[in-house]
Amino acid sequence: LNMSGSVMNISEHLSCPLGFGHYNAVDICILETVVIVLLTFLIIAGNLTVIFVFHCAPLLHHYTTSYFIQTMAYADLFVGVSCLVPTLSLLHYSTGVHESLTCQVFGYIISVLKSVSMACLACISVDRYLAITKPLSYNQLVTPCRLRICIILIWIYSCLIFLPSFFGWGKPGYHGDIFEWCATSWLTNAYFTGFIVCLLYAPAAFVICFTYFHIFKICRQHTKEISDRRARFPSHEVDAAGETGHSPDRRYAMVLFRITSVFYVLWLPYIIYFLLESSRVLENAALSFLTTWLAISNSFCNCVIYSLSNSV
């Protein structure tokens, strides 16, 4: 950055959500730029690594959830690529002729991609639920063909649910608020926000809570049964049965549960603020910026969880 020219250009022409006064507007814009550039790099590098690992390790494809994990990786990669739009806008000021269209398209794409991630997490929880509750018929229920159809439906549904925002009915999120038009002219709508919550956020959260509650309940029951058998019949056969039973499924479910938990921990502040701002209860530019990019940072956190939770 040219500290004497470009940064002042940024502070004068671009929306700086965190700026509270003229004296620190330049510093705030630099801080925003650093945050967005860093997240963009981490998201792209991390998800390229995940995709590369899946490409070089064919054994990982034996897991049915690999279909959804790879879909999430591609969606998160596209999130990082999309983040190049505000990154380039901050580093090099454009004329702003098509700022409204750029803002709408950017907000729509990011919302669709994160919807795909959320739906994939819900499908992963259902997949693990079927694997543990119906182990004998699981291979007949969950086939590669059905998984591909499910992924296609996820993409179609995610594209359709945010489409009304293009016709003036609300705003899908704050992802484009780095542009001035998004921050000042594109307002949220309580009905559209409720529509998104009822058809996306709430169903996905309910499915995930329901499935993981029953998964861990069943695993706990099996662990208790195995412990009781070991106490009554201390033999190598029982030990072997216990080691090859539901323990791997439980460990695998724990990894996926961590991914899901981190996702909702990072997205919950964004969803809460989205609801409050749509209802005109709270409006704060700093909270908008922080909750938005905290949520987007989840696209990189998944990669970290994969590596820390499972060395394979």
Short mmCIF file of C-alpha atoms in Angstrom, two decimals:
data_model
loop_
_atom_site.label_atom_id
_atom_site.label_comp_id
_atom_site.label_asym_id
_atom_site.label_seq_id
_atom_site.Cartn_x
_atom_site.Cartn_y
_atom_site.Cartn_z
CA LEU A 1 0.00 0.00 0.00
CA ASN A 2 1.08 3.54 -0.72
CA MET A 3 0.66 4.95 2.79
CA SER A 4 0.39 8.55 1.59
CA GLY A 5 -2.07 7.97 -1.21
CA SER A 6 -3.76 4.59 -1.48
CA VAL A 7 -4.76 4.27 2.16
CA MET A 8 -6.30 7.73 2.22
CA ASN A 9 -8.09 6.78 -0.98
CA ILE A 10 -9.51 3.73 0.81
CA SER A 11 -10.69 5.69 3.83
CA GLU A 12 -12.36 8.36 1.69
CA HIS A 13 -14.19 6.17 -0.81
CA LEU A 14 -14.83 2.82 0.81
CA SER A 15 -17.15 1.92 3.67
CA CYS A 16 -15.13 1.33 6.83
CA PRO A 17 -17.53 -0.32 9.27
CA LEU A 18 -15.16 -0.09 12.20
CA GLY A 19 -14.23 3.57 11.80
CA PHE A 20 -15.54 5.74 14.63
CA GLY A 21 -13.73 8.96 13.84
CA HIS A 22 -11.65 10.72 11.23
CA TYR A 23 -8.45 10.47 13.24
CA ASN A 24 -8.33 6.69 13.11
CA ALA A 25 -10.19 5.99 9.85
CA VAL A 26 -6.97 5.12 8.01
CA ASP A 27 -5.78 2.76 10.78
CA ILE A 28 -9.18 1.03 10.85
CA CYS A 29 -9.18 0.54 7.09
CA ILE A 30 -5.69 -0.95 7.27
CA LEU A 31 -6.89 -3.30 10.05
CA GLU A 32 -9.88 -4.37 7.95
CA THR A 33 -7.65 -4.95 4.94
CA VAL A 34 -5.20 -7.08 6.95
CA VAL A 35 -8.03 -9.20 8.44
CA ILE A 36 -9.70 -9.82 5.08
CA VAL A 37 -6.46 -10.49 3.18
CA LEU A 38 -5.25 -12.90 5.89
CA LEU A 39 -8.55 -14.81 6.01
CA THR A 40 -8.69 -14.99 2.23
CA PHE A 41 -5.20 -16.51 2.09
CA LEU A 42 -5.85 -18.98 4.92
CA ILE A 43 -9.20 -20.14 3.51
CA ILE A 44 -7.82 -20.73 0.00
CA ALA A 45 -4.61 -22.42 1.20
CA GLY A 46 -6.36 -24.59 3.81
CA ASN A 47 -9.10 -25.90 1.54
CA LEU A 48 -6.72 -26.50 -1.36
CA THR A 49 -4.77 -28.67 1.07
CA VAL A 50 -7.90 -30.65 2.03
CA ILE A 51 -8.83 -31.18 -1.65
CA PHE A 52 -5.23 -32.21 -2.43
CA VAL A 53 -5.23 -34.74 0.44
CA PHE A 54 -8.47 -36.32 -0.79
CA HIS A 55 -7.06 -36.46 -4.32
CA CYS A 56 -3.86 -38.18 -3.18
CA ALA A 57 -5.49 -40.57 -0.67
CA PRO A 58 -8.02 -42.81 -2.48
CA LEU A 59 -8.69 -44.75 0.74
CA LEU A 60 -10.48 -41.71 2.15
CA HIS A 61 -13.14 -42.14 -0.53
CA HIS A 62 -14.32 -45.32 1.19
CA TYR A 63 -16.02 -43.15 3.80
CA THR A 64 -19.45 -42.01 2.63
CA THR A 65 -19.04 -38.72 4.50
CA SER A 66 -16.06 -37.93 2.25
CA TYR A 67 -18.57 -36.83 -0.40
CA PHE A 68 -19.94 -34.16 1.92
CA ILE A 69 -16.55 -33.19 3.33
CA GLN A 70 -15.19 -32.63 -0.18
CA THR A 71 -18.30 -30.63 -1.09
CA MET A 72 -17.73 -28.47 1.98
CA ALA A 73 -14.07 -28.04 1.03
CA TYR A 74 -14.98 -26.86 -2.48
CA ALA A 75 -17.68 -24.54 -1.10
CA ASP A 76 -15.23 -23.08 1.44
CA LEU A 77 -12.59 -22.73 -1.28
CA PHE A 78 -15.04 -20.71 -3.37
CA VAL A 79 -15.74 -18.60 -0.26
CA GLY A 80 -12.03 -17.76 -0.16
CA VAL A 81 -11.96 -17.00 -3.88
CA SER A 82 -15.06 -14.80 -3.50
CA CYS A 83 -13.35 -12.93 -0.68
CA LEU A 84 -10.85 -11.71 -3.26
CA VAL A 85 -13.57 -9.26 -4.36
CA PRO A 86 -13.53 -7.12 -1.18
CA THR A 87 -9.80 -7.74 -0.84
CA LEU A 88 -9.07 -6.25 -4.26
CA SER A 89 -11.60 -3.48 -3.63
CA LEU A 90 -9.73 -2.47 -0.47
CA LEU A 91 -6.28 -2.74 -2.01
CA HIS A 92 -7.22 -0.95 -5.22
CA TYR A 93 -10.18 1.39 -5.37
CA SER A 94 -12.50 0.82 -8.34
CA THR A 95 -14.83 3.32 -10.01
CA GLY A 96 -17.89 1.90 -8.28
CA VAL A 97 -20.07 2.05 -11.43
CA HIS A 98 -21.48 -1.43 -10.79
CA GLU A 99 -21.06 -1.40 -7.03
CA SER A 100 -24.69 -2.32 -6.32
CA LEU A 101 -24.60 -5.34 -8.64
CA THR A 102 -21.18 -6.42 -7.34
CA CYS A 103 -22.46 -6.13 -3.79
CA GLN A 104 -25.61 -8.17 -4.46
CA VAL A 105 -23.80 -10.90 -6.38
CA PHE A 106 -21.04 -11.14 -3.77
CA GLY A 107 -23.51 -11.34 -0.87
CA TYR A 108 -25.63 -13.92 -2.72
CA ILE A 109 -22.68 -16.17 -3.63
CA ILE A 110 -21.22 -16.16 -0.12
CA SER A 111 -24.65 -16.90 1.38
CA VAL A 112 -25.23 -19.81 -1.01
CA LEU A 113 -21.80 -21.29 -0.30
CA LYS A 114 -22.25 -21.12 3.46
CA SER A 115 -25.74 -22.61 3.06
CA VAL A 116 -24.12 -25.55 1.26
CA SER A 117 -21.71 -26.03 4.18
CA MET A 118 -24.57 -25.90 6.69
CA ALA A 119 -26.67 -28.39 4.72
CA CYS A 120 -23.67 -30.72 4.32
CA LEU A 121 -23.11 -30.73 8.09
CA ALA A 122 -26.76 -31.70 8.58
CA CYS A 123 -26.43 -34.48 5.97
CA ILE A 124 -23.25 -35.75 7.62
CA SER A 125 -25.07 -36.02 10.94
CA VAL A 126 -27.91 -37.97 9.26
CA ASP A 127 -25.35 -40.24 7.56
CA ARG A 128 -23.65 -41.03 10.89
CA TYR A 129 -27.06 -41.56 12.52
CA LEU A 130 -28.00 -44.15 9.88
CA ALA A 131 -24.57 -45.82 10.16
CA ILE A 132 -25.03 -46.38 13.90
CA THR A 133 -28.77 -47.06 14.09
CA LYS A 134 -29.03 -49.23 10.94
CA PRO A 135 -25.61 -50.84 10.48
CA LEU A 136 -26.92 -53.91 8.62
CA SER A 137 -28.93 -52.03 6.01
CA TYR A 138 -26.69 -48.94 5.85
CA ASN A 139 -24.93 -49.91 2.61
CA GLN A 140 -28.28 -50.42 0.89
CA LEU A 141 -29.68 -47.12 2.18
CA VAL A 142 -26.64 -44.93 1.50
CA THR A 143 -25.28 -45.49 -2.00
CA PRO A 144 -22.87 -43.33 -4.05
CA CYS A 145 -25.68 -42.51 -6.48
CA ARG A 146 -27.97 -41.28 -3.71
CA LEU A 147 -25.15 -39.27 -2.17
CA ARG A 148 -24.50 -37.48 -5.48
CA ILE A 149 -28.21 -36.73 -5.89
CA CYS A 150 -28.31 -35.40 -2.33
CA ILE A 151 -25.34 -33.08 -3.02
CA ILE A 152 -26.97 -31.78 -6.22
CA LEU A 153 -30.19 -31.09 -4.31
CA ILE A 154 -28.21 -29.23 -1.63
CA TRP A 155 -26.72 -26.90 -4.25
CA ILE A 156 -30.08 -26.32 -5.95
CA TYR A 157 -31.86 -25.65 -2.65
CA SER A 158 -29.13 -23.26 -1.49
CA CYS A 159 -29.29 -21.32 -4.75
CA LEU A 160 -33.08 -21.03 -4.64
CA ILE A 161 -33.53 -20.03 -0.99
CA PHE A 162 -31.51 -16.79 -1.34
CA LEU A 163 -32.84 -15.89 -4.78
CA PRO A 164 -35.65 -13.57 -3.50
CA SER A 165 -32.98 -11.11 -2.33
CA PHE A 166 -32.40 -10.20 -6.00
CA PHE A 167 -36.04 -9.12 -6.30
CA GLY A 168 -35.90 -6.61 -3.48
CA TRP A 169 -37.08 -8.86 -0.66
CA GLY A 170 -34.48 -8.38 2.05
CA LYS A 171 -30.78 -8.92 2.30
CA PRO A 172 -29.13 -12.35 2.59
CA GLY A 173 -26.38 -11.20 4.95
CA TYR A 174 -23.67 -8.67 5.68
CA HIS A 175 -20.98 -10.27 3.57
CA GLY A 176 -20.95 -7.33 1.15
CA ASP A 177 -20.96 -4.52 3.70
CA ILE A 178 -17.37 -3.69 2.89
CA PHE A 179 -18.98 -1.88 -0.05
CA GLU A 180 -20.66 1.42 0.83
CA TRP A 181 -23.83 0.64 -1.16
CA CYS A 182 -24.32 -2.60 0.77
CA ALA A 183 -23.91 -0.87 4.11
CA THR A 184 -26.16 2.13 3.46
CA SER A 185 -28.63 1.31 0.68
CA TRP A 186 -29.32 -2.42 0.93
CA LEU A 187 -31.43 -2.94 4.06
CA THR A 188 -32.40 -6.13 5.83
CA ASN A 189 -35.99 -7.32 6.07
CA ALA A 190 -37.40 -9.08 9.12
CA TYR A 191 -39.70 -11.29 7.03
CA PHE A 192 -36.91 -12.41 4.71
CA THR A 193 -34.62 -13.09 7.67
CA GLY A 194 -37.37 -15.14 9.31
CA PHE A 195 -37.83 -16.97 6.00
CA ILE A 196 -34.12 -17.90 5.93
CA VAL A 197 -34.11 -18.93 9.58
CA CYS A 198 -37.20 -21.14 9.21
CA LEU A 199 -36.09 -22.83 5.98
CA LEU A 200 -32.35 -23.13 6.59
CA TYR A 201 -30.81 -22.28 9.97
CA ALA A 202 -33.47 -23.81 12.25
CA PRO A 203 -34.03 -27.10 10.33
CA ALA A 204 -30.27 -27.72 10.00
CA ALA A 205 -29.70 -27.04 13.71
CA PHE A 206 -32.64 -29.25 14.71
CA VAL A 207 -31.46 -32.17 12.54
CA ILE A 208 -27.91 -31.90 13.89
CA CYS A 209 -29.03 -31.73 17.54
CA PHE A 210 -31.46 -34.64 17.11
CA THR A 211 -29.02 -36.96 15.33
CA TYR A 212 -25.96 -36.32 17.50
CA PHE A 213 -28.02 -36.62 20.69
CA HIS A 214 -29.14 -40.10 19.62
CA ILE A 215 -25.70 -41.03 18.26
CA PHE A 216 -23.97 -40.38 21.57
CA LYS A 217 -26.86 -41.89 23.50
CA ILE A 218 -26.54 -45.15 21.53
CA CYS A 219 -22.75 -45.13 21.80
CA ARG A 220 -23.00 -44.62 25.56
CA GLN A 221 -25.42 -47.54 25.83
CA HIS A 222 -23.08 -49.81 23.86
CA THR A 223 -20.10 -48.72 25.94
CA LYS A 224 -22.04 -49.53 29.13
CA GLU A 225 -23.07 -52.94 27.77
CA ILE A 226 -19.48 -53.76 26.81
CA SER A 227 -18.24 -52.69 30.26
CA ASP A 228 -20.87 -54.89 31.94
CA ARG A 229 -19.86 -57.87 29.78
CA ARG A 230 -16.19 -57.32 30.58
CA ALA A 231 -17.02 -57.26 34.28
CA ARG A 232 -18.96 -60.55 34.07
CA PHE A 233 -16.86 -62.32 31.42
CA PRO A 234 -13.28 -60.99 31.51
CA SER A 235 -12.01 -62.67 28.35
CA HIS A 236 -10.05 -61.68 25.26
CA GLU A 237 -13.09 -62.27 23.09
CA VAL A 238 -15.10 -59.58 24.84
CA ASP A 239 -12.12 -57.20 24.68
CA ALA A 240 -11.78 -57.80 20.98
CA ALA A 241 -15.50 -57.27 20.46
CA GLY A 242 -15.37 -54.04 22.40
CA GLU A 243 -12.40 -52.72 20.44
CA THR A 244 -13.94 -53.49 17.07
CA GLY A 245 -17.49 -52.44 17.94
CA HIS A 246 -18.85 -48.91 18.03
CA SER A 247 -15.64 -47.29 19.31
CA PRO A 248 -14.40 -46.24 15.82
CA ASP A 249 -17.87 -44.94 14.98
CA ARG A 250 -17.92 -42.94 18.18
CA ARG A 251 -14.48 -41.45 17.53
CA TYR A 252 -15.50 -40.58 13.97
CA ALA A 253 -18.74 -39.04 15.23
CA MET A 254 -16.75 -36.97 17.75
CA VAL A 255 -14.58 -35.51 14.97
CA LEU A 256 -17.65 -34.55 12.97
CA PHE A 257 -19.36 -33.24 16.10
CA ARG A 258 -16.38 -30.92 16.76
CA ILE A 259 -16.60 -29.60 13.20
CA THR A 260 -20.32 -28.96 13.61
CA SER A 261 -19.90 -27.36 17.05
CA VAL A 262 -17.20 -24.96 15.85
CA PHE A 263 -19.37 -24.07 12.85
CA TYR A 264 -22.30 -23.02 15.04
CA VAL A 265 -20.09 -21.31 17.65
CA LEU A 266 -18.62 -19.09 14.92
CA TRP A 267 -21.94 -18.55 13.14
CA LEU A 268 -24.20 -18.02 16.16
CA PRO A 269 -23.10 -14.37 16.81
CA TYR A 270 -23.68 -13.61 13.13
CA ILE A 271 -27.16 -15.19 13.12
CA ILE A 272 -28.16 -13.44 16.36
CA TYR A 273 -26.99 -10.04 15.11
CA PHE A 274 -28.68 -10.69 11.75
CA LEU A 275 -32.00 -11.28 13.55
CA LEU A 276 -31.60 -8.25 15.84
CA GLU A 277 -30.65 -5.89 13.03
CA SER A 278 -33.46 -7.15 10.79
CA SER A 279 -35.92 -6.43 13.60
CA ARG A 280 -34.41 -2.91 14.01
CA VAL A 281 -33.47 -3.75 17.61
CA LEU A 282 -29.73 -3.26 17.15
CA GLU A 283 -27.60 -1.68 14.46
CA ASN A 284 -23.85 -1.47 14.88
CA ALA A 285 -21.34 -1.33 12.04
CA ALA A 286 -18.51 -2.78 14.11
CA LEU A 287 -20.60 -5.78 15.21
CA SER A 288 -21.68 -6.31 11.62
CA PHE A 289 -18.09 -6.47 10.41
CA LEU A 290 -16.80 -8.61 13.29
CA THR A 291 -19.64 -11.18 13.27
CA THR A 292 -19.51 -11.47 9.47
CA TRP A 293 -15.83 -12.21 9.22
CA LEU A 294 -15.88 -14.40 12.32
CA ALA A 295 -18.46 -16.54 10.53
CA ILE A 296 -16.46 -16.56 7.29
CA SER A 297 -13.36 -17.67 9.24
CA ASN A 298 -15.11 -21.02 9.75
CA SER A 299 -14.14 -21.85 6.17
CA PHE A 300 -10.55 -22.14 7.40
CA CYS A 301 -11.28 -23.63 10.84
CA ASN A 302 -12.63 -26.85 9.32
CA CYS A 303 -9.19 -27.58 7.87
CA VAL A 304 -7.57 -27.14 11.29
CA ILE A 305 -10.10 -29.46 12.95
CA TYR A 306 -9.48 -32.17 10.35
CA SER A 307 -5.75 -32.15 11.02
CA LEU A 308 -5.98 -31.91 14.83
CA SER A 309 -8.75 -34.51 15.23
CA ASN A 310 -7.58 -37.21 12.88
CA SER A 311 -3.99 -37.72 11.77
CA VAL A 312 -5.12 -40.04 8.94
#
